[in-house]
Amino acid sequence: GQQLNQSPQSMFIQEGEDVSMNCTSSSIFNTWLWYKQDPGEGPVLLIALYKAGELTSNGRLTAQFGTTRKDSFLNISASIPSDVGIYFCAGRRTSGTYKYIFGTGTRLKVLA
Amino acid sequence: GAVVSQHPSWVICKSGTSVKIECRSLDFQATTMFWYRQFPKQSLMLMATSNEGSKATYEQGVEKDKFLINHASLTLSTLTVTSAHPEDSSFYICSARDGASTDTQYFGPGTRLTVL
């Protein structure tokens, strides 16, 4: 199945640093979702974006819906050890389907 | 709010047996649920879309006779892996669409299936 390109694939950062990751597609999407998945568990919704250019925050997390509608970005400020996990983006096209396409994931490790 | 449960959380079965996995939306009605499969260190791959009261829609390459889906109520969808084989071992995750609010998807905790 199709997947969205997510970058970077993995990253090691020091506690307290800011983190940026992005998700790109060749197709236009009308909704972007960002999830975090811990090992052996289901993904947990972090932020939902519904309009091009939209910037939404959830605590230390901020996500943006790209103006081209083909990308989205997630930033984590002042990272802490519990931020470790895999972050997935998911996009829904404008074709009226309720299906979401998932990104390849960004694996984040935070060094204390 | 927006809680989705899955049962069982893990299951080990012998090759050739069938396994049923339940997905329930606990505090909202879900006309649409989705079933995903996830291999270690990989992303989620959509297997099928489960629609309440109608037949499921399967993604290309997913055998509908192998993975039976039933969405009998607005809060319950089941996935039955029939005649399971070791290659069916995987992490199966369901999600439910909360159409009443913002069309976001909420995931269950997943079911780890191991076929011996």
PDB file of C-alpha atoms in Angstrom, chain A residues 1-3 33 35 37 40-43 45 48 50 88 92 98-100 102-105 107, chain B residues 32 34 36 38 41-46 49 59 91 93 97 102-109:
ATOM      1  CA  GLY A   1       0.000   0.000   0.000  1.00  0.00           C
ATOM      2  CA  GLN A   2       0.930   3.618  -0.411  1.00  0.00           C
ATOM      3  CA  GLN A   3       2.819   5.391   2.331  1.00  0.00           C
ATOM      4  CA  LEU A  33      -3.044  13.694  11.712  1.00  0.00           C
ATOM      5  CA  TYR A  35       0.288  10.084  16.144  1.00  0.00           C
ATOM      6  CA  GLN A  37       3.236   5.007  19.140  1.00  0.00           C
ATOM      7  CA  GLY A  40       3.568  -2.824  21.732  1.00  0.00           C
ATOM      8  CA  GLU A  41       0.763  -0.285  21.841  1.00  0.00           C
ATOM      9  CA  GLY A  42      -1.591   1.400  19.436  1.00  0.00           C
ATOM     10  CA  PRO A  43      -0.912   4.905  18.101  1.00  0.00           C
ATOM     11  CA  LEU A  45      -3.507  10.895  18.426  1.00  0.00           C
ATOM     12  CA  ALA A  48      -5.229  16.969  13.969  1.00  0.00           C
ATOM     13  CA  TYR A  50      -7.864  20.413   8.814  1.00  0.00           C
ATOM     14  CA  PHE A  88       3.567   8.790  12.453  1.00  0.00           C
ATOM     15  CA  ARG A  92      -6.551  11.891   4.101  1.00  0.00           C
ATOM     16  CA  TYR A  98     -12.339   8.155   5.127  1.00  0.00           C
ATOM     17  CA  LYS A  99      -9.121   6.200   4.682  1.00  0.00           C
ATOM     18  CA  TYR A 100      -5.869   7.614   5.950  1.00  0.00           C
ATOM     19  CA  PHE A 102       0.321   6.610   7.030  1.00  0.00           C
ATOM     20  CA  GLY A 103       3.848   7.871   6.941  1.00  0.00           C
ATOM     21  CA  THR A 104       6.886   5.669   7.286  1.00  0.00           C
ATOM     22  CA  GLY A 105       7.464   6.877  10.826  1.00  0.00           C
ATOM     23  CA  ARG A 107      11.803   6.946  15.543  1.00  0.00           C
TER      24      ARG A 107
ATOM     25  CA  THR B  32     -16.547   3.106  10.116  1.00  0.00           C
ATOM     26  CA  PHE B  34     -10.380   0.239  10.062  1.00  0.00           C
ATOM     27  CA  TYR B  36      -4.344  -2.365  10.130  1.00  0.00           C
ATOM     28  CA  GLN B  38       1.986  -3.709  11.484  1.00  0.00           C
ATOM     29  CA  LYS B  41       9.713  -1.514  12.974  1.00  0.00           C
ATOM     30  CA  GLN B  42       7.362  -0.741  10.119  1.00  0.00           C
ATOM     31  CA  SER B  43       4.429   1.548   9.578  1.00  0.00           C
ATOM     32  CA  LEU B  44       0.757   0.658   9.674  1.00  0.00           C
ATOM     33  CA  MET B  45      -0.659  -0.941   6.567  1.00  0.00           C
ATOM     34  CA  LEU B  46      -4.400  -0.642   6.036  1.00  0.00           C
ATOM     35  CA  THR B  49     -12.392  -0.649   5.976  1.00  0.00           C
ATOM     36  CA  GLU B  59      -7.235  -3.153   0.240  1.00  0.00           C
ATOM     37  CA  PHE B  91       0.467  -6.848  15.322  1.00  0.00           C
ATOM     38  CA  ILE B  93      -4.544  -2.716  15.198  1.00  0.00           C
ATOM     39  CA  ARG B  97     -13.733   6.927  12.996  1.00  0.00           C
ATOM     40  CA  THR B 102     -14.059  15.788  13.539  1.00  0.00           C
ATOM     41  CA  ASP B 103     -13.550  12.671  11.430  1.00  0.00           C
ATOM     42  CA  THR B 104     -10.403  11.727  13.256  1.00  0.00           C
ATOM     43  CA  GLN B 105      -9.419   8.129  13.869  1.00  0.00           C
ATOM     44  CA  TYR B 106      -8.747   6.693  17.287  1.00  0.00           C
ATOM     45  CA  PHE B 107      -6.740   3.534  17.628  1.00  0.00           C
ATOM     46  CA  GLY B 108      -7.112   0.502  19.804  1.00  0.00           C
ATOM     47  CA  PRO B 109      -4.144  -0.839  21.772  1.00  0.00           C
TER      48      PRO B 109
END
